[in-house]
Coordinates of C-alpha atoms and ligand atoms in Angstrom, one line a residue:
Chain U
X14 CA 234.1 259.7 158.4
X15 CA 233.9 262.2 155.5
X16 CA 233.6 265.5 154.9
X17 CA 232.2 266.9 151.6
X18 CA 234.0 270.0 149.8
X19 CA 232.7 272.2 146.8
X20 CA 235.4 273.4 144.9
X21 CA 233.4 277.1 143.7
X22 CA 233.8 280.4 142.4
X23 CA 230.7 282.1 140.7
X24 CA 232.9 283.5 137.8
X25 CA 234.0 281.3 135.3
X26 CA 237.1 280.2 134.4
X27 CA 239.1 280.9 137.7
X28 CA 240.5 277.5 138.0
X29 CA 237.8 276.0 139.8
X30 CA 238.8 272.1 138.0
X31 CA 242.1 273.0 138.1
X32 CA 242.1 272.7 141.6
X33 CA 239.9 270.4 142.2
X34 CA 241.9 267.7 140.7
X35 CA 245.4 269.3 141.7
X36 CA 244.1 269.8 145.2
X37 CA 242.4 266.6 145.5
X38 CA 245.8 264.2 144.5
X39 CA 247.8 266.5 147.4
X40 CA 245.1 265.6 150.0
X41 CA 245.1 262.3 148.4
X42 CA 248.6 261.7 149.6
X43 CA 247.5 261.6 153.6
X44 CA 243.7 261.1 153.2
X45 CA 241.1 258.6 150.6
X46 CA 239.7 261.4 148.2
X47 CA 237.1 261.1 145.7
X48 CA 236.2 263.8 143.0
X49 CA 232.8 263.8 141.8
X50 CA 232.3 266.5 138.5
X51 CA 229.2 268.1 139.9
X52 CA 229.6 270.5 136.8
X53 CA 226.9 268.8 134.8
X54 CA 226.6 271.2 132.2
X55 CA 229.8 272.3 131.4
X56 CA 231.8 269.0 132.7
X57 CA 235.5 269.6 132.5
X58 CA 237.1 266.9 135.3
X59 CA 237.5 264.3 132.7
X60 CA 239.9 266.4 129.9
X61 CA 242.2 267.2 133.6
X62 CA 242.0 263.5 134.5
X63 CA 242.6 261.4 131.0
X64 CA 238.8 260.3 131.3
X65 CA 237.9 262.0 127.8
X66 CA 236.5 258.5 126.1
X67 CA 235.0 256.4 129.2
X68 CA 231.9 255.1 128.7
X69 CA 229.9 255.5 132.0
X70 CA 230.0 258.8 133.8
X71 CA 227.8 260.9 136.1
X72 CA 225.6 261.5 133.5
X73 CA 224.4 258.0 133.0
X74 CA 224.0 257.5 137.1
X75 CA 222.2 260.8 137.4
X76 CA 219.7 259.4 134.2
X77 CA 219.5 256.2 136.7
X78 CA 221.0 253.4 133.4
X79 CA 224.2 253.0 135.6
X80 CA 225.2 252.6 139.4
X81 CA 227.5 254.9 141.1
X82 CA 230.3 252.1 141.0
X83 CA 230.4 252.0 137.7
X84 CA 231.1 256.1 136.8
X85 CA 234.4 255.3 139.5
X86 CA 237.4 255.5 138.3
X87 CA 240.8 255.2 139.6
X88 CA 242.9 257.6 138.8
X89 CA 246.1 259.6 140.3
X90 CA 245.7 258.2 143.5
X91 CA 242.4 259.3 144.1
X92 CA 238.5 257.8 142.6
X93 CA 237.3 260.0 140.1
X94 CA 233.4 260.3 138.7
X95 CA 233.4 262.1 135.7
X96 CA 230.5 263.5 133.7
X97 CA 229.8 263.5 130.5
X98 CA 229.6 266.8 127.8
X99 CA 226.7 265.6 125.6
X100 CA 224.0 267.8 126.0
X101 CA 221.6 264.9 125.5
X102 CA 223.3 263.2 128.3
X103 CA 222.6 266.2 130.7
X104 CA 219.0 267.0 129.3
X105 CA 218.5 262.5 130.5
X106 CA 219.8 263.3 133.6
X107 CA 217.8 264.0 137.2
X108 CA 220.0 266.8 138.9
X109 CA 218.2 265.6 142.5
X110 CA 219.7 262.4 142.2
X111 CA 223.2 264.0 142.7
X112 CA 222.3 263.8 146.4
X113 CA 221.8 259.8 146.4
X114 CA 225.6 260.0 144.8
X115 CA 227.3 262.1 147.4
X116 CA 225.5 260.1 150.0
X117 CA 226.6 256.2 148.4
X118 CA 230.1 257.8 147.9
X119 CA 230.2 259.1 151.5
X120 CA 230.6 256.0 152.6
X121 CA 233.9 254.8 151.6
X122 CA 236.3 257.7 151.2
X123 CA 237.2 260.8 153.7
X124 CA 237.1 263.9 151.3
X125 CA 235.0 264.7 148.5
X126 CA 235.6 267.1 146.1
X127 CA 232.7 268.7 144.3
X128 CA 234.2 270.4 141.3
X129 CA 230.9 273.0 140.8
X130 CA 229.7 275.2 138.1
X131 CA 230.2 278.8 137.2
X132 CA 227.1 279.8 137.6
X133 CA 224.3 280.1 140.4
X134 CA 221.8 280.7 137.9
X135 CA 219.6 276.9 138.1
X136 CA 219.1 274.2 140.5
X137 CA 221.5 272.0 139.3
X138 CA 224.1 274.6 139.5
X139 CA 223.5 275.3 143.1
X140 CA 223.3 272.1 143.8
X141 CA 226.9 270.9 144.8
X142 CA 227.3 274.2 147.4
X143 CA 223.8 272.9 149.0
X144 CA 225.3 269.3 149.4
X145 CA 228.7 270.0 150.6
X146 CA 229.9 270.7 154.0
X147 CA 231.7 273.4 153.0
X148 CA 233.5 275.2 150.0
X149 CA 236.6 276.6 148.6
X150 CA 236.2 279.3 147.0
X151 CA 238.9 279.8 144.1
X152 CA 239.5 283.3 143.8
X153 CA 241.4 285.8 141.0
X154 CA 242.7 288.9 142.6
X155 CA 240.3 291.4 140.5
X156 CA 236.9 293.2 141.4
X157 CA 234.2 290.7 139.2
X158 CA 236.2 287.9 141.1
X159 CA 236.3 288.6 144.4
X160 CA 232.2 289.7 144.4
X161 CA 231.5 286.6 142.8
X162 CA 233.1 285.1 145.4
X163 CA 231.9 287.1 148.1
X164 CA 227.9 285.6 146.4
X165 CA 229.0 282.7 146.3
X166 CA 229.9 282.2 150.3
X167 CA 226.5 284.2 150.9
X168 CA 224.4 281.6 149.0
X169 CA 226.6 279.2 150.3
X170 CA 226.0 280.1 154.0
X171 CA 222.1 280.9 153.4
X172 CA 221.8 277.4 152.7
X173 CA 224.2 276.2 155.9
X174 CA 227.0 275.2 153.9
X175 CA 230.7 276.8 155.5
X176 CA 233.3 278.4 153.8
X177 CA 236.6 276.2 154.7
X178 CA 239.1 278.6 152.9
X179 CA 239.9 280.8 149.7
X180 CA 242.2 279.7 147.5
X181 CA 244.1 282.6 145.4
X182 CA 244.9 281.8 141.3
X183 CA 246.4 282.7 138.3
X184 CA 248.1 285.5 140.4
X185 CA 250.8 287.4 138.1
X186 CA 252.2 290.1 141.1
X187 CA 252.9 288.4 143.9
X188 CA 253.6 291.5 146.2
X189 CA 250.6 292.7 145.3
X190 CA 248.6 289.4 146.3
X191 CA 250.1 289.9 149.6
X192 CA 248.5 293.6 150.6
X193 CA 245.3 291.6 148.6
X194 CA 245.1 288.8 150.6
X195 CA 244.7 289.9 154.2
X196 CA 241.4 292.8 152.7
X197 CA 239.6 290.0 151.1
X198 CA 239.9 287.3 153.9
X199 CA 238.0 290.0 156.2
X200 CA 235.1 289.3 154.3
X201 CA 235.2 285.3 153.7
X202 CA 234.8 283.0 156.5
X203 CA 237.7 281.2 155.7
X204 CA 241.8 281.5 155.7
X205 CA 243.9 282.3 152.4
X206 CA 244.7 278.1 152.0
X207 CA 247.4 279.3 149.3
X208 CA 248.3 281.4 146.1
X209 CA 248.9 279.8 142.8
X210 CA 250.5 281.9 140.6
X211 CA 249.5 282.3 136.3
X212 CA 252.2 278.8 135.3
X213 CA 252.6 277.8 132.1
X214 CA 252.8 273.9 134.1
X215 CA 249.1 274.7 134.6
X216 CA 248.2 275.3 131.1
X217 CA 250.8 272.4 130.3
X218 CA 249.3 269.9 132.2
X219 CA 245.7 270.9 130.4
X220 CA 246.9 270.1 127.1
X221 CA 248.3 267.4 128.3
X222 CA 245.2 266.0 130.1
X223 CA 246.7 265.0 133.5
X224 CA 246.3 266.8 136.7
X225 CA 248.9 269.3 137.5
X226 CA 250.5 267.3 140.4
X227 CA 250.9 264.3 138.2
X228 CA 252.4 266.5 134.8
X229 CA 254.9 268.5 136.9
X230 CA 255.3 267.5 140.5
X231 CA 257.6 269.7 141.0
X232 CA 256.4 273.3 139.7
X233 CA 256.0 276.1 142.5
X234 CA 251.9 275.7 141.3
X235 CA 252.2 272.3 142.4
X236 CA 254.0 273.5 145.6
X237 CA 251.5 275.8 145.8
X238 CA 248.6 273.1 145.7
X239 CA 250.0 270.9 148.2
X240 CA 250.5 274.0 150.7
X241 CA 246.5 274.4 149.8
X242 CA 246.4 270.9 151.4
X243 CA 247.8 270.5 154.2
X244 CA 246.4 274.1 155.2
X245 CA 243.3 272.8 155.0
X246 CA 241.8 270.8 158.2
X247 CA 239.3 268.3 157.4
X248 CA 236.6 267.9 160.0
X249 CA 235.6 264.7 159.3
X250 CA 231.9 263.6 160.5
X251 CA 230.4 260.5 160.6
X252 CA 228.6 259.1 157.7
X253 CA 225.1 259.5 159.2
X254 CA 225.6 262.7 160.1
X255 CA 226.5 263.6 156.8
X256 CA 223.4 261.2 155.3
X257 CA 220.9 263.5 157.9
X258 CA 222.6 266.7 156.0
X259 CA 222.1 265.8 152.8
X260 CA 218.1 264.6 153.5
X261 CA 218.0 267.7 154.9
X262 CA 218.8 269.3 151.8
X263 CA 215.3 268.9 150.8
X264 CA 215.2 268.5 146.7
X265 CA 211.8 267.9 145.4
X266 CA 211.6 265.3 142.0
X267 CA 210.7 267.4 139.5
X268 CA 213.3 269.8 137.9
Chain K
X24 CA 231.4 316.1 134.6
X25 CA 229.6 317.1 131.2
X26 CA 230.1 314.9 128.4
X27 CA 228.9 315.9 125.0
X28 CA 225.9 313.5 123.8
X29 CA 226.9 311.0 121.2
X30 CA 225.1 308.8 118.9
X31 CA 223.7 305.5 120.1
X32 CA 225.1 302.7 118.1
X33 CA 224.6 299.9 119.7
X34 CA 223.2 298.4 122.4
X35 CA 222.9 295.1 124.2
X36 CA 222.6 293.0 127.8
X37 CA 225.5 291.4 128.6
X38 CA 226.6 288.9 131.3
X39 CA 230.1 290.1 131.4
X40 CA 232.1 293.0 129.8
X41 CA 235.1 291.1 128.0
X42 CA 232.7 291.4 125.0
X43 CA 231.9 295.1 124.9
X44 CA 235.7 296.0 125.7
X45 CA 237.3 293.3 123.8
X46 CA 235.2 294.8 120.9
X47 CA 235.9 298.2 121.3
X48 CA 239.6 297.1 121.0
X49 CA 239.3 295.3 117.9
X50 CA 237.2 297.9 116.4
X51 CA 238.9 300.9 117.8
X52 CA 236.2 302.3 118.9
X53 CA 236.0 305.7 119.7
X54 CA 233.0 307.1 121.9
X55 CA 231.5 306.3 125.6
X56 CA 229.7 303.4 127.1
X57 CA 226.8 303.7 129.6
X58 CA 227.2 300.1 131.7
X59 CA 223.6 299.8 133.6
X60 CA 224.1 297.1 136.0
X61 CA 220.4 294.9 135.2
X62 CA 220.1 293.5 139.2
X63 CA 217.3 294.9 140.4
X64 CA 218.4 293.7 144.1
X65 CA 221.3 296.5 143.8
X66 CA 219.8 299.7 145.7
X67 CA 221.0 302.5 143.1
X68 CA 219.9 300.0 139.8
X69 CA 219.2 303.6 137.6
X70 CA 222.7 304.9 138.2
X71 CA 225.3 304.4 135.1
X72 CA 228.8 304.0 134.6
X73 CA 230.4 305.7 132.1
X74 CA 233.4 304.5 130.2
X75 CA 235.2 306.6 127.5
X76 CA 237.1 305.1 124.7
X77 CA 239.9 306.2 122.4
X78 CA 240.7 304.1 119.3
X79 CA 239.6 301.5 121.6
X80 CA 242.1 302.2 124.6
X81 CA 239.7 303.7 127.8
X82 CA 240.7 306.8 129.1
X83 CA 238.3 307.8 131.8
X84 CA 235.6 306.3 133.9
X85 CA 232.9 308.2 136.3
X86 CA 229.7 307.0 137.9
X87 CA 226.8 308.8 137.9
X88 CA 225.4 307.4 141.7
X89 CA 228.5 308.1 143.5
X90 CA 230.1 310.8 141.4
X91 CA 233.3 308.8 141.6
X92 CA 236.1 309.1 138.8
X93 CA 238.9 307.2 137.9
X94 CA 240.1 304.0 139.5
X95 CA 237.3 304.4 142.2
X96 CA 234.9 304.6 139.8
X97 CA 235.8 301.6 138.4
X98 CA 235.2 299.4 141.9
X99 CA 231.7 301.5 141.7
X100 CA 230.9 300.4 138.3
X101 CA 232.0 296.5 138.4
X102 CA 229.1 294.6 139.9
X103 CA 228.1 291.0 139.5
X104 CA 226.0 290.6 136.9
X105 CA 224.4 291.4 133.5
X106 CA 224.7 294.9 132.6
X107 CA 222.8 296.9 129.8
X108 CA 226.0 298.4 127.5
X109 CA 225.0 301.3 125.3
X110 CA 228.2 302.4 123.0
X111 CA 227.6 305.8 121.6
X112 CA 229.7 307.2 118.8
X113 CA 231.6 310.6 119.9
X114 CA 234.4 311.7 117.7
X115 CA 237.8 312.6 119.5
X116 CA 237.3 316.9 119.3
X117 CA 234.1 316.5 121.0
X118 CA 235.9 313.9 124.0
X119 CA 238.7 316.0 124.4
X120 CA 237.8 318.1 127.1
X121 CA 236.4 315.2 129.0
X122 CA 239.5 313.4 128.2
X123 CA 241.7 316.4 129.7
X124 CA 240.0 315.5 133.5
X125 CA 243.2 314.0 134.8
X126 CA 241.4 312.8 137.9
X127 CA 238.8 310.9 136.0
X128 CA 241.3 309.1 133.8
X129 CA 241.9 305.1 134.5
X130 CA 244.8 303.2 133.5
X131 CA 244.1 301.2 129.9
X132 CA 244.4 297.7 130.9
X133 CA 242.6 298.0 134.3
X134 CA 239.0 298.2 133.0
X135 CA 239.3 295.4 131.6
X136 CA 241.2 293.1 134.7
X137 CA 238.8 295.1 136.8
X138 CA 235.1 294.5 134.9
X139 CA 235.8 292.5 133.2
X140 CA 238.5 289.9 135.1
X141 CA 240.6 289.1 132.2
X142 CA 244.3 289.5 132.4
X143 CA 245.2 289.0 128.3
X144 CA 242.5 291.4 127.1
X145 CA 244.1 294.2 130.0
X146 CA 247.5 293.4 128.7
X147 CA 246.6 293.4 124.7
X148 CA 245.2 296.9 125.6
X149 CA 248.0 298.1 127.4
X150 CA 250.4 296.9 124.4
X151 CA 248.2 299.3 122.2
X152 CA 248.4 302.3 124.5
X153 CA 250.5 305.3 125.2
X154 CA 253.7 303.7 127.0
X155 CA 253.0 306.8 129.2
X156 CA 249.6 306.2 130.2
X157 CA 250.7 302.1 131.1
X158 CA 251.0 301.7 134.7
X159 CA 250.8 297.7 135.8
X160 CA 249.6 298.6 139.3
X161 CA 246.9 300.8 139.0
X162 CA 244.8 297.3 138.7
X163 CA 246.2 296.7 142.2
X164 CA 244.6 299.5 143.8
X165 CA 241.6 299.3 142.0
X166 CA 241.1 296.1 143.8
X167 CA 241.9 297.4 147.3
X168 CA 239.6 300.4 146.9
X169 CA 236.9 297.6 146.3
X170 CA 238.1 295.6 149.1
X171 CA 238.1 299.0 151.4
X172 CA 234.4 299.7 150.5
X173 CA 232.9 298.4 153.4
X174 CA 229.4 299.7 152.5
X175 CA 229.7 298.4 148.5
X176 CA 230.5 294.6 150.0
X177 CA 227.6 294.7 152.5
X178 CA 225.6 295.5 150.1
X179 CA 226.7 293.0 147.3
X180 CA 225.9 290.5 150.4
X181 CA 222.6 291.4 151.0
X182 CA 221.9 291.4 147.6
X183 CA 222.8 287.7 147.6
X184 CA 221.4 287.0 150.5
X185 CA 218.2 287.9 149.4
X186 CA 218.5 286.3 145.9
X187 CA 219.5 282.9 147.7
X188 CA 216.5 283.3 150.3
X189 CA 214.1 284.1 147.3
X190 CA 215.4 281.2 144.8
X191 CA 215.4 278.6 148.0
X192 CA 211.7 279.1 147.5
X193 CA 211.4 279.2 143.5
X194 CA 213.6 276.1 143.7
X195 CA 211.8 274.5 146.5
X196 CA 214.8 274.1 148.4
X197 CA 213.8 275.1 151.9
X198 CA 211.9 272.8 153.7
Ligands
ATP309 N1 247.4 279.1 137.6 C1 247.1 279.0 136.3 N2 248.0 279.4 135.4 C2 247.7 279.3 134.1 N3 246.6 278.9 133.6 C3 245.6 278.5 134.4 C4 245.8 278.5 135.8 N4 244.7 278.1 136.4 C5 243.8 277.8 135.4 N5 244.4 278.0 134.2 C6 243.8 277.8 132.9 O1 242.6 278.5 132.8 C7 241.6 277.7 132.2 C8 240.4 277.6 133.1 O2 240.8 276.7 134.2 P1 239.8 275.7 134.8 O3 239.1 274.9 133.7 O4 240.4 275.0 135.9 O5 238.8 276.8 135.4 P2 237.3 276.6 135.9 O6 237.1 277.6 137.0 O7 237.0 275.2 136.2 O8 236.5 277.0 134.6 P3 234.9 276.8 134.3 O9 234.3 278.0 135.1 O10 234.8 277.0 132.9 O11 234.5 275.5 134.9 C9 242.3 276.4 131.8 O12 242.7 276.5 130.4 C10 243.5 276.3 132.7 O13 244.5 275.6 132.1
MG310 MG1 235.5 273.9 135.5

């Protein structure tokens, strides 16, 4: 029983990893939760998650030299397949064969994260809102944000993928947020799971390599995640049904 | 809204405007910007916004298609996007009537939280303004005036829509 999440935005820099790996250790605390860094070009997961000098990584599974087990790690509670940052290691690797990974990892775990790029601009960049059931979309409360974010659900729902919530960030006025919050959600399929406000914990826990939950437990971001989390309801599905969504994701071999 | 013609110096395709306004801080720039959004998909794609710049601080904002100024023009003028940016030179004598147009004038940190989405460049700005012209919420209602544009949203979604429909084929994602 699984149901696969992309973590998205459109616009760069909105805290798309951030979350992933904060949200990803609150869900982690009731449910099995895997993170896969589906940002192949611009891979970020393994700075957040103390992975910088592993040897195997997404990269290497996607070129087809490694197995999925072996790009797993176990980290924070949760497994966690990071990617690489080479650019020869992206150039080796087969985007399509993201879909074999999301499918082998289906099996054992009940949520996966897809942490996804800020772009919509390739193949590979589309590819994690194609192959996940539905996204979050990470959101900042300004105009280029919030239309990004309004593309992204629309490519997201043209290719039958849901919109399971938005996720406010980096907020500096929260009064304002509140008269924000309610216009946007009109438009996004989704409920406002939370609002993280602009924390130096956030930027903290960067430097320091380790998923905000894990750096400082006990910061209102962190408070903030974990209300993300259990706002969130996962409909899990069984794994065939998930196995028939993602061949139905049809993903020719060439790039 | 008649703004005297200045002298083109410079001109580029960018994906997003920190650039162009993080520049025209840093350089103080003093002139106007024409921001021509590039996506074809948009219906009006000729129409321009128009940003005017004082020692590099923004002072007033219009666009062309809708003939909105201020604040709402700003919610007209910030697409997704590249945008061709043309700055043109215009020295301050020749912006100050322009630059008198109360209604057309914009707060200095919101163009840049607004099209450009980044908080420290809006607040660097607003250090370097007028105290008087400083006014932290103006970015606030720039963003519900977006948000209330019910006909500006619909049509970002179509555009998308179409753009996803038409790259599911170059991509050879649809079945
Ligand atoms: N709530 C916050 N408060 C302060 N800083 C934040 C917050 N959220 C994110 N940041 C910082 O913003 C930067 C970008 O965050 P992150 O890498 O999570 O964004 P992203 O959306 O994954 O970016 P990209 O589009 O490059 O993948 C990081 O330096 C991060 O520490
Ligand atoms: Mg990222």
């Amino acid at each position: 029983m699984v149901e696969a999440f992309a973590v998205a935005s459109g616009k760069g820099g909105t805290g798309k990893t951030t979350t992933t790996m904060a949200l990803g250790m609150a869900l982690a605390e009731e449910h099995d939760v895997t993170v896969i860094d589906a940002d192949t070009g611009m891979a970020n997961v393994l700075f957040h998650a103390g992975l910088a000098d592993v040897e195997t990584t997404l990269h290497e599974v996607l070129a087809g030299s490694a197995s999925v087990e072996e790009a797993v790690y176990n980290r924070f509670g949760m497994q966690v397949v990071p990617c690489g940052t080479s650019l020869s290691g992206f150039r080796e690797a087969r985007p399509d064969r993201l879909r074999d990974v999301v499918a082998t990892l289906a099996e054992g775990t009940d949520i996966i994260l897809l942490d996804s790029p800020a772009t919509l601009g390739s193949r590979s960049a589309v590819l994690p809102i194609i192959l996940a059931d539905r996204l979050i979309v990470v959101l900042q409360p300004t105009i280029p944000s919030l239309s990004d974010g309004i593309k992204v659900q629309e490519y997201a729902t043209t290719y039958g993928t849901g919109v399971a919530g938005i996720l406010f960030n980096r907020v500096t006025d929260d009064e304002a947020i509140e008269d924000i919050a309610p216009k946007a959600e009109q438009y996004f399929e989704g409920e406002t799971l939370s609002t993280v406000s602009e924390s130096d914990a956030v930027r903290g826990a960067r430097r320091a390599g380790v998923p905000l939950l894990s750096y400082a437990p006990e910061s209102s971001a962190a408070a903030a995640y974990r209300k993300a989390a259990s706002a969130l309801t996962v409909r899990s599905r069984d794994v065939d049904t998930v196995a028939d969504r993602f061949s139905s994701a049809v993903i020719p071999d060439e790039i | 809204m008649k703004l005297p013609e200045g002298r083109l110096c410079r001109r580029r395709v960018v994906t997003d405007l920190a650039t162009p306004l993080s520049r025209a801080l840093e350089d103080s720039f003093t002139g106007y910007a024409r921001l021509v959004p590039q996506d074809a998909l948009l219906l009006d794609s000729d129409s321009a916004g128009i940003l005017t710049f004082d020692r590099g601080i923004p002072v007033i904002a219009y666009h062309t298609g809708t003939g909105c100024g201020g604040t709402d023009a700003l919610a007209d003028i910030a697409v997704a996007g590249p945008y061709r940016v043309e700055l043109y030179n215009l020295d301050r004598e020749a912006l100050a009537t322009v630059h008198d147009m109360s209604e057309l004038t914009v707060e200095p940190g919101t163009p840049a939280e607004q099209l450009a989405g980044v908080t420290e460049l809006a607040q660097q700005t607003r250090d370097r303004a007028p105290d008087e012209r400083v006014d932290q919420e103006s970015s606030q209602h720039a963003v519900e005036a977006f948000l209330e544009d019910e006909e500006r949203i619909a049509e970002i979604q179509d555009a998308a829509r179409q753009e996803a429909q038409k790259r599911a084929s170059e991509w050879g994602f649809d079945n």
